[in-house]
CSV table of C-alpha atoms in Angstrom, one decimal:
chain,number,residue,atom,x,y,z
A,1,MET,CA,0.0,0.0,0.0
A,2,ALA,CA,1.4,3.4,-1.0
A,3,PRO,CA,1.5,6.3,1.4
A,4,ALA,CA,-1.9,8.1,1.5
A,5,VAL,CA,-2.3,11.8,0.5
A,6,GLY,CA,-2.9,12.9,4.1
A,7,ALA,CA,-0.7,12.6,7.2
A,8,THR,CA,-1.5,8.9,7.9
A,9,ILE,CA,2.0,7.4,8.5
A,10,LEU,CA,3.2,7.1,12.1
A,11,HIS,CA,6.7,6.5,13.3
A,12,ALA,CA,6.7,5.3,16.9
A,13,ASP,CA,10.0,5.1,18.8
A,14,LEU,CA,10.4,4.0,22.4
A,15,ASP,CA,12.5,6.6,24.2
A,16,ALA,CA,15.9,5.5,25.5
A,17,PHE,CA,14.4,2.1,25.4
A,18,TYR,CA,17.0,-0.1,27.2
A,19,ALA,CA,17.6,2.5,29.9
A,20,SER,CA,13.8,3.1,30.2
A,21,VAL,CA,13.3,-0.6,30.8
A,22,GLU,CA,15.9,-0.7,33.5
A,23,GLN,CA,14.2,2.3,35.2
A,24,LEU,CA,10.8,0.5,34.9
A,25,LEU,CA,12.2,-2.6,36.5
A,26,ASP,CA,14.0,-0.7,39.3
A,27,PRO,CA,12.1,2.6,40.1
A,28,SER,CA,14.9,3.8,42.3
A,29,LEU,CA,16.8,4.5,39.0
A,30,ILE,CA,14.1,6.9,37.7
A,31,GLY,CA,15.6,10.4,37.3
A,32,ARG,CA,19.1,9.2,37.7
A,33,PRO,CA,21.8,9.1,35.0
A,34,ILE,CA,22.2,5.4,34.1
A,35,ALA,CA,24.0,3.4,31.4
A,36,VAL,CA,23.4,-0.2,30.3
A,37,GLY,CA,26.8,-1.9,30.0
A,38,GLY,CA,30.1,-1.7,31.7
A,39,GLY,CA,33.3,-1.5,29.7
A,40,VAL,CA,31.3,0.0,26.9
A,41,VAL,CA,28.0,2.0,27.1
A,42,LEU,CA,25.3,0.0,25.3
A,43,ALA,CA,22.6,2.6,26.0
A,44,ALA,CA,22.1,5.6,28.2
A,45,SER,CA,19.2,7.3,29.9
A,46,TYR,CA,18.3,10.9,29.0
A,47,GLU,CA,19.7,12.0,32.3
A,48,ALA,CA,23.1,10.5,31.3
A,49,LYS,CA,22.8,11.9,27.7
A,50,ALA,CA,22.6,15.4,29.2
A,51,PHE,CA,26.2,14.9,30.2
A,52,GLY,CA,27.3,13.8,26.8
A,53,VAL,CA,27.2,10.0,27.5
A,54,GLY,CA,26.2,8.0,24.5
A,55,ALA,CA,26.0,4.4,23.1
A,56,GLY,CA,29.4,3.0,22.0
A,57,MET,CA,31.4,5.2,24.4
A,58,ALA,CA,34.0,3.6,26.6
A,59,GLY,CA,33.0,3.2,30.2
A,60,TRP,CA,35.9,5.2,31.6
A,61,ARG,CA,35.0,8.2,29.4
A,62,ALA,CA,31.4,8.0,30.4
A,63,ARG,CA,32.3,8.1,34.1
A,64,ARG,CA,34.6,11.0,33.5
A,65,LEU,CA,31.7,13.0,31.8
A,66,CYS,CA,29.2,12.0,34.4
A,67,PRO,CA,30.7,11.1,37.8
A,68,ASP,CA,27.3,10.0,39.2
A,69,LEU,CA,26.7,7.7,36.3
A,70,ARG,CA,25.4,4.2,37.4
A,71,PHE,CA,26.0,1.2,35.2
A,72,VAL,CA,23.4,-1.6,35.1
A,73,GLY,CA,23.9,-5.1,33.7
A,74,GLY,CA,20.9,-5.4,31.3
A,75,HIS,CA,17.8,-7.5,31.3
A,76,PHE,CA,17.9,-8.8,27.7
A,77,LYS,CA,14.8,-11.1,28.0
A,78,GLU,CA,12.8,-8.3,29.4
A,79,TYR,CA,13.8,-6.0,26.5
A,80,GLN,CA,12.4,-8.5,24.0
A,81,ARG,CA,9.3,-9.2,26.0
A,82,LEU,CA,8.3,-5.6,26.6
A,83,ALA,CA,9.1,-4.5,23.1
A,84,ASP,CA,6.9,-7.3,21.7
A,85,ARG,CA,4.1,-6.1,24.0
A,86,VAL,CA,4.4,-2.6,22.5
A,87,MET,CA,4.2,-4.0,19.0
A,88,ASP,CA,1.0,-5.8,20.0
A,89,VAL,CA,-0.5,-2.5,21.0
A,90,PHE,CA,0.4,-1.1,17.5
A,91,ASN,CA,-1.3,-4.1,15.9
A,92,ASP,CA,-4.5,-3.4,17.8
A,93,PHE,CA,-4.8,-0.2,15.8
A,94,THR,CA,-3.7,-1.3,12.3
A,95,PRO,CA,-2.4,-4.5,10.6
A,96,LEU,CA,0.0,-2.3,8.6
A,97,VAL,CA,2.9,-2.3,11.0
A,98,GLU,CA,6.5,-2.3,9.8
A,99,ARG,CA,8.9,-3.1,12.6
A,100,ILE,CA,12.3,-1.8,11.8
A,101,SER,CA,14.1,-2.5,15.0
A,102,ILE,CA,13.4,-3.9,18.4
A,103,ASP,CA,12.0,-0.5,19.7
A,104,GLU,CA,10.6,1.3,16.7
A,105,ALA,CA,8.1,0.8,13.9
A,106,PHE,CA,6.1,2.5,11.1
A,107,LEU,CA,2.3,2.3,11.0
A,108,ASP,CA,-0.1,3.1,8.2
A,109,VAL,CA,-3.4,4.1,9.8
A,110,SER,CA,-5.2,5.3,6.7
A,111,GLY,CA,-7.6,2.4,7.0
A,112,SER,CA,-8.2,2.8,10.7
A,113,VAL,CA,-9.5,6.4,11.0
A,114,HIS,CA,-13.1,5.3,10.7
A,115,LEU,CA,-12.6,3.1,13.8
A,116,PHE,CA,-10.3,5.1,16.0
A,117,GLY,CA,-10.5,8.7,14.8
A,118,THR,CA,-7.9,10.9,13.2
A,119,PRO,CA,-4.2,9.8,12.9
A,120,SER,CA,-3.4,12.3,15.7
A,121,ASP,CA,-6.1,10.7,17.8
A,122,ILE,CA,-4.6,7.3,17.1
A,123,ALA,CA,-1.1,8.5,18.1
A,124,VAL,CA,-2.4,9.9,21.3
A,125,ALA,CA,-4.2,6.6,22.1
A,126,ILE,CA,-1.1,4.6,21.3
A,127,ARG,CA,1.1,6.7,23.6
A,128,GLU,CA,-1.5,6.4,26.4
A,129,ARG,CA,-1.8,2.7,26.1
A,130,VAL,CA,2.0,2.0,26.0
A,131,ARG,CA,2.5,4.3,29.0
A,132,THR,CA,-0.4,2.9,31.2
A,133,GLU,CA,-0.3,-0.8,30.1
A,134,ILE,CA,3.5,-1.3,29.7
A,135,GLY,CA,5.0,1.6,31.6
A,136,LEU,CA,7.3,2.9,28.8
A,137,PRO,CA,7.5,6.3,27.1
A,138,VAL,CA,7.1,6.4,23.3
A,139,SER,CA,7.5,9.4,21.0
A,140,VAL,CA,5.4,9.5,17.8
A,141,GLY,CA,5.7,11.4,14.6
A,142,VAL,CA,2.7,11.7,12.2
A,143,ALA,CA,3.3,12.7,8.6
A,144,ARG,CA,2.6,11.9,4.9
A,145,THR,CA,5.8,9.9,4.4
A,146,LYS,CA,8.0,7.5,6.3
A,147,HIS,CA,10.9,9.9,6.1
A,148,LEU,CA,9.0,12.9,7.5
A,149,ALA,CA,7.3,10.8,10.2
A,150,LYS,CA,10.7,9.6,11.5
A,151,VAL,CA,12.0,13.1,11.6
A,152,ALA,CA,8.9,14.2,13.4
A,153,SER,CA,9.3,11.5,16.0
A,154,GLN,CA,12.9,12.7,16.7
A,155,VAL,CA,11.7,16.2,17.1
A,156,ALA,CA,9.0,14.9,19.5
A,157,LYS,CA,11.6,13.3,21.8
A,158,PRO,CA,11.5,12.7,24.7
A,159,ASP,CA,8.0,11.3,25.2
A,160,GLY,CA,6.2,13.6,22.8
A,161,LEU,CA,4.0,13.8,19.7
A,162,VAL,CA,4.5,15.8,16.6
A,163,VAL,CA,2.0,15.9,13.7
A,164,VAL,CA,3.0,17.4,10.4
A,165,GLU,CA,0.2,18.1,8.0
A,166,PRO,CA,1.0,18.2,4.3
A,167,GLU,CA,0.5,22.0,4.0
A,168,HIS,CA,3.1,22.6,6.7
A,169,GLU,CA,5.8,20.1,5.6
A,170,ARG,CA,8.4,22.6,4.2
A,171,ALA,CA,7.9,25.1,7.1
A,172,PHE,CA,8.6,22.2,9.5
A,173,LEU,CA,11.5,20.6,7.7
A,174,HIS,CA,13.5,23.5,6.4
A,175,PRO,CA,14.8,24.9,9.7
A,176,LEU,CA,15.8,21.5,11.1
A,177,PRO,CA,19.5,20.5,11.2
A,178,VAL,CA,20.6,18.0,8.4
A,179,GLU,CA,21.7,15.4,11.0
A,180,LEU,CA,18.0,14.6,11.7
A,181,MET,CA,17.8,13.0,8.2
A,182,TRP,CA,18.2,9.4,7.5
A,183,GLY,CA,21.8,8.7,6.3
A,184,VAL,CA,23.4,11.9,7.6
A,185,GLY,CA,26.1,10.9,10.1
A,186,PRO,CA,29.1,12.8,11.4
A,187,VAL,CA,31.1,12.5,8.1
A,188,THR,CA,28.3,13.5,5.8
A,189,ARG,CA,27.3,16.3,8.1
A,190,GLY,CA,30.9,17.6,8.1
A,191,ARG,CA,31.1,17.5,4.3
A,192,LEU,CA,27.8,19.4,4.0
A,193,ALA,CA,28.9,22.0,6.6
A,194,GLU,CA,32.0,22.7,4.6
A,195,ARG,CA,29.7,23.8,1.8
A,196,GLY,CA,27.5,25.9,4.1
A,197,ILE,CA,24.7,23.3,4.2
A,198,ARG,CA,23.5,23.0,7.8
A,199,THR,CA,19.8,22.8,7.6
A,200,ILE,CA,17.4,20.7,5.6
A,201,GLY,CA,16.3,23.9,3.9
A,202,ASP,CA,19.9,24.5,2.8
A,203,LEU,CA,19.9,21.0,1.5
A,204,ALA,CA,16.6,21.4,-0.4
A,205,ALA,CA,18.0,24.6,-2.0
A,206,THR,CA,21.1,22.8,-3.3
A,207,PRO,CA,20.9,21.3,-6.8
A,208,SER,CA,20.8,17.5,-6.9
A,209,ALA,CA,23.8,17.4,-9.2
A,210,GLY,CA,25.8,19.4,-6.7
A,211,LEU,CA,24.9,17.0,-3.9
A,212,GLN,CA,25.7,14.0,-6.1
A,213,HIS,CA,29.1,15.4,-6.9
A,214,LEU,CA,29.8,16.1,-3.2
A,215,LEU,CA,28.4,12.9,-1.7
A,216,GLY,CA,28.2,10.4,-4.6
A,217,ASP,CA,25.3,9.6,-6.9
A,218,ALA,CA,23.4,7.3,-4.5
A,219,VAL,CA,23.7,9.3,-1.3
A,220,GLY,CA,23.5,12.7,-2.9
A,221,GLY,CA,20.4,11.8,-5.0
A,222,LYS,CA,18.7,10.3,-1.9
A,223,LEU,CA,19.2,13.3,0.3
A,224,ALA,CA,18.1,15.7,-2.4
A,225,SER,CA,14.8,13.8,-2.6
A,226,LEU,CA,14.3,13.5,1.1
A,227,ALA,CA,15.0,17.2,1.7
A,228,VAL,CA,11.8,18.0,-0.3
A,229,ASN,CA,10.0,15.0,1.3
A,230,ALA,CA,10.0,13.0,-1.9
A,231,ASP,CA,9.7,9.5,-0.3
A,232,PRO,CA,7.4,7.0,-2.1
A,233,ARG,CA,8.4,4.0,0.1
A,234,PRO,CA,5.3,2.1,1.3
A,235,ILE,CA,4.8,0.4,4.6
A,236,GLN,CA,6.3,-3.2,4.3
A,237,ILE,CA,4.5,-5.7,6.5
A,238,THR,CA,6.9,-8.5,5.6
A,239,HIS,CA,10.5,-7.7,5.2
A,240,ARG,CA,13.3,-9.9,4.0
A,241,ALA,CA,16.8,-8.5,4.4
A,242,SER,CA,18.6,-7.6,1.2
A,243,SER,CA,21.9,-7.7,3.1
A,244,MET,CA,23.3,-8.8,6.4
A,245,GLY,CA,26.2,-7.1,8.2
A,246,ALA,CA,27.9,-6.3,11.5
A,247,GLN,CA,30.4,-3.7,12.7
A,248,SER,CA,32.7,-3.2,15.7
A,249,ALA,CA,33.8,0.1,17.1
A,250,LEU,CA,37.5,-0.1,18.1
A,251,GLY,CA,38.2,3.2,19.8
A,252,ARG,CA,41.5,4.3,18.3
A,253,ARG,CA,43.8,1.3,17.6
A,254,ARG,CA,46.8,0.7,15.3
A,255,ALA,CA,45.7,-1.1,12.2
A,256,THR,CA,47.8,-4.3,12.7
A,257,PRO,CA,47.2,-7.4,10.6
A,258,GLU,CA,46.2,-9.2,13.8
A,259,LEU,CA,43.6,-6.6,14.8
A,260,VAL,CA,42.1,-6.7,11.3
A,261,ARG,CA,42.0,-10.5,11.2
A,262,VAL,CA,40.6,-11.1,14.6
A,263,THR,CA,38.0,-8.4,14.4
A,264,LEU,CA,36.8,-9.4,11.0
A,265,GLY,CA,36.8,-13.0,12.0
A,266,TYR,CA,34.4,-12.2,14.8
A,267,LEU,CA,32.2,-10.1,12.6
A,268,SER,CA,32.2,-12.7,9.8
A,269,ASP,CA,31.3,-15.4,12.2
A,270,ARG,CA,28.2,-13.4,13.2
A,271,VAL,CA,27.2,-12.5,9.7
A,272,ALA,CA,27.8,-15.9,8.2
A,273,GLY,CA,25.9,-17.5,11.1
A,274,ARG,CA,22.9,-15.3,10.5
A,275,MET,CA,22.9,-16.1,6.8
A,276,ARG,CA,23.0,-19.8,7.4
A,277,ALA,CA,20.2,-19.6,10.0
A,278,ALA,CA,18.1,-17.9,7.3
A,279,ALA,CA,19.2,-20.5,4.6
A,280,ARG,CA,20.8,-17.6,2.7
A,281,ALA,CA,24.2,-17.0,1.0
A,282,GLY,CA,25.6,-13.9,-0.7
A,283,ARG,CA,27.8,-12.9,-3.6
A,284,THR,CA,28.8,-9.3,-2.8
A,285,ILE,CA,31.1,-8.7,0.2
A,286,THR,CA,31.7,-5.1,1.4
A,287,VAL,CA,34.1,-4.0,4.1
A,288,ARG,CA,34.1,-0.5,5.7
A,289,VAL,CA,37.1,0.9,7.4
A,290,ARG,CA,36.8,4.1,9.5
A,291,PHE,CA,40.1,5.8,10.3
A,292,ALA,CA,40.8,7.7,13.5
A,293,ALA,CA,40.0,11.0,11.8
A,294,MET,CA,36.5,9.7,11.1
A,295,LYS,CA,37.1,9.2,7.4
A,296,SER,CA,35.5,6.1,6.2
A,297,VAL,CA,36.3,4.0,3.1
A,298,THR,CA,34.7,0.9,1.6
A,299,ARG,CA,35.9,-1.8,-0.6
A,300,SER,CA,33.8,-4.6,-2.1
A,301,VAL,CA,34.0,-7.6,-4.4
A,302,THR,CA,31.3,-9.6,-6.2
A,303,LEU,CA,31.9,-13.3,-6.5
A,304,PRO,CA,30.7,-15.6,-9.2
A,305,VAL,CA,29.0,-17.9,-6.6
A,306,ALA,CA,27.3,-17.1,-3.3
A,307,ILE,CA,29.0,-18.0,0.0
A,308,SER,CA,27.9,-18.4,3.6
A,309,THR,CA,30.9,-20.0,5.3
A,310,THR,CA,32.7,-18.1,8.1
A,311,ARG,CA,36.3,-18.7,7.1
A,312,THR,CA,35.7,-17.8,3.5
A,313,LEU,CA,34.0,-14.6,4.5
A,314,THR,CA,36.8,-13.8,7.0
A,315,GLU,CA,39.5,-14.3,4.3
A,316,LEU,CA,37.7,-12.2,1.7
A,317,ALA,CA,36.8,-9.4,4.2
A,318,SER,CA,40.4,-9.3,5.5
A,319,GLU,CA,41.8,-8.9,2.0
A,320,LEU,CA,39.4,-6.1,1.3
A,321,ALA,CA,40.3,-4.3,4.5
A,322,HIS,CA,44.0,-4.5,3.9
A,323,VAL,CA,43.4,-3.0,0.4
A,324,ALA,CA,41.6,-0.1,2.0
A,325,ILE,CA,44.2,0.4,4.6
A,326,ASP,CA,47.1,0.1,2.1
A,327,ASP,CA,45.4,2.7,-0.1
A,328,HIS,CA,45.7,5.2,2.8
A,329,PRO,CA,49.3,4.9,4.1
A,330,SER,CA,49.1,8.1,6.1
A,331,GLU,CA,46.4,6.7,8.3
A,332,ARG,CA,47.9,4.6,11.0
A,333,GLU,CA,44.9,4.1,13.3
A,334,ILE,CA,41.4,2.8,12.7
A,335,SER,CA,38.3,3.3,14.8
A,336,LEU,CA,35.8,0.9,13.2
A,337,LEU,CA,35.6,-2.2,11.0
A,338,ALA,CA,32.4,-3.4,9.3
A,339,VAL,CA,31.5,-6.2,7.0
A,340,SER,CA,28.3,-6.9,5.1
A,341,VAL,CA,27.1,-9.4,2.5
A,342,SER,CA,24.5,-8.5,-0.2
A,343,ASN,CA,23.2,-10.0,-3.4
A,344,LEU,CA,21.6,-12.7,-1.2
A,345,VAL,CA,20.1,-15.9,-2.6
A,346,ASP,CA,18.4,-18.9,-1.0
A,347,GLU,CA,20.8,-21.7,0.0
A,348,PRO,CA,18.7,-24.6,1.3
A,349,ALA,CA,21.3,-27.1,0.5
A,350,LEU,CA,24.9,-27.3,-1.0
A,351,GLN,CA,25.2,-27.8,-4.7
A,352,LEU,CA,28.4,-29.8,-5.4
A,353,GLU,CA,30.6,-28.9,-8.4
A,354,LEU,CA,32.6,-31.1,-10.7
A,355,PRO,CA,36.4,-30.8,-10.1
A,356,LEU,CA,37.0,-28.4,-13.1
A,357,ARG,CA,39.5,-26.1,-11.4
A,358,LEU,CA,37.5,-23.0,-12.2
A,359,GLY,CA,39.1,-20.8,-9.5
A,360,ASP,CA,40.0,-20.8,-5.8
A,361,ASP,CA,38.6,-24.0,-4.5
A,362,ARG,CA,38.4,-22.7,-0.9
A,363,HIS,CA,36.0,-19.9,-2.0
A,364,ARG,CA,33.7,-22.0,-4.1
A,365,PRO,CA,31.3,-23.8,-1.8
A,366,GLY,CA,30.7,-26.8,-4.1
A,367,THR,CA,34.3,-27.9,-4.3
A,368,ALA,CA,35.8,-30.4,-2.0
A,369,ALA,CA,37.6,-27.7,0.0
A,370,GLY,CA,34.5,-25.5,0.0
A,371,ALA,CA,32.2,-28.3,1.0
A,372,ALA,CA,34.4,-29.1,4.0
A,373,ARG,CA,34.1,-25.6,5.2
A,374,TRP,CA,30.3,-25.7,4.6
A,375,ALA,CA,30.0,-28.9,6.6
A,376,LEU,CA,32.2,-27.6,9.5
A,377,ASP,CA,30.1,-24.5,9.9
A,378,ARG,CA,26.8,-26.5,10.0
A,379,SER,CA,28.4,-28.6,12.7
A,380,VAL,CA,29.3,-25.5,14.7
A,381,ASP,CA,25.8,-24.1,14.2
A,382,ALA,CA,24.3,-27.4,15.6
A,383,VAL,CA,26.5,-27.3,18.7
A,384,ARG,CA,25.7,-23.7,19.4
A,385,ALA,CA,22.0,-24.3,18.9
A,386,ARG,CA,22.1,-26.9,21.6
A,387,PHE,CA,24.7,-25.6,24.1
A,388,GLY,CA,24.9,-21.9,23.4
A,389,ARG,CA,27.0,-19.6,21.2
A,390,GLU,CA,30.0,-19.7,23.5
A,391,ALA,CA,30.2,-23.5,23.4
A,392,VAL,CA,32.4,-23.6,20.3
A,393,GLY,CA,34.1,-21.1,17.9
A,394,TYR,CA,37.2,-20.3,16.0
A,395,ALA,CA,40.2,-20.1,18.3
A,396,ALA,CA,41.5,-16.7,17.0
A,397,VAL,CA,38.2,-15.2,18.0
A,398,VAL,CA,37.5,-17.2,21.1
A,399,PHE,CA,40.8,-16.2,22.8
A,400,SER,CA,40.6,-12.6,21.8
A,401,ASP,CA,39.0,-9.6,23.5
A,402,VAL,CA,37.5,-8.3,20.3
A,403,SER,CA,34.0,-7.9,21.7
A,404,ALA,CA,33.1,-6.0,24.9
A,405,VAL,CA,29.4,-6.2,24.1
A,406,PRO,CA,27.4,-9.0,25.7
A,407,GLU,CA,26.2,-11.7,23.2
A,408,GLU,CA,22.6,-11.3,24.4
A,409,PHE,CA,22.7,-7.6,23.4
A,410,ARG,CA,24.1,-8.3,19.9
A,411,GLU,CA,21.6,-11.1,19.3
A,412,LEU,CA,18.8,-8.8,20.4
A,413,ALA,CA,20.0,-6.1,18.0
A,414,GLU,CA,20.4,-8.5,15.1
A,415,LYS,CA,17.2,-10.4,15.6
A,416,LEU,CA,15.0,-8.3,13.3
A,417,THR,CA,17.6,-8.2,10.5
A,418,LYS,CA,17.6,-12.0,9.9
């Protein structure tokens, strides 16, 4: 169903979700600056955010910014249970619910107004039910498109409601900072600021060709469209991921071969495991390297056959990362590594190949070497399914300190992207 003419798209986003759940479970934490995590901040309450504490920050830095900060361990099963209850509330108002993460969703209420009133009335009712029945704050944006509804919900935070009617779209959007838009992170924001583009209005006034030259065809064209609220994307009730990926923030560390290999080994294990769980494999591998100065570069390769094995993905990802690093010899430190696999296809079973020596046997799943890797990973998956993820793994990853994030938190974050 395409977006309706009026403002009938809602974006509902639970406020500081993980921290809010902790405060719900322990009322003594209400009003106090708290962070979920320990060595790394996984989530922070608004009271902690006021001091500059944010997700991904090292624990020592967070404590320095906020001396009264209290760390809590995290109740991962409660996060999932309560988030699912919130989604049940959404479904009581409309079947057109697109859940995009554990704590946020889009709703199309164009077919519900005859039952529950105007979209604004529905948003008010949703917020009231989530607060009274579950005990959590939720901010809601109401607009004509998904893009604008999401921007409106950000403006509404914390615990608010913003409705943007079609005749007021430009007046609402244009004064807002560009970082409220989808896809505008610190690097893109910096590039735009260098050209004097700081608001969405500035962005809308910039020719699309100029943005594409500055940011690339895909990103520049997308932002040019969103700046004028040209967003035809419909609500998708069922969603199958077109890619799977994972990333790891590293702080500032020297880009040694060991760091690259271990980190990408860990990330590849996660990504490949998720692909296998979904009976999927992919042909295009993309690696992103972010250097200490916040500059990010990507390298990718498209294979003739789809892969899903951990070791093969690790090898290919490591090769791509080293190419990116070698292309920037002046950069000695990196702050993030990421790997993703796209061009996904179904892989319900392994298709064996004749021994024709068509290329690297290790990277072709149907060869003897590739089939051995395929079988090994399925055995690892079976052991983990029965005894837990930490029961077995690749030695280089198991005996490293690459991940400071609890497995339960990663699995929760990745659940909806499978």
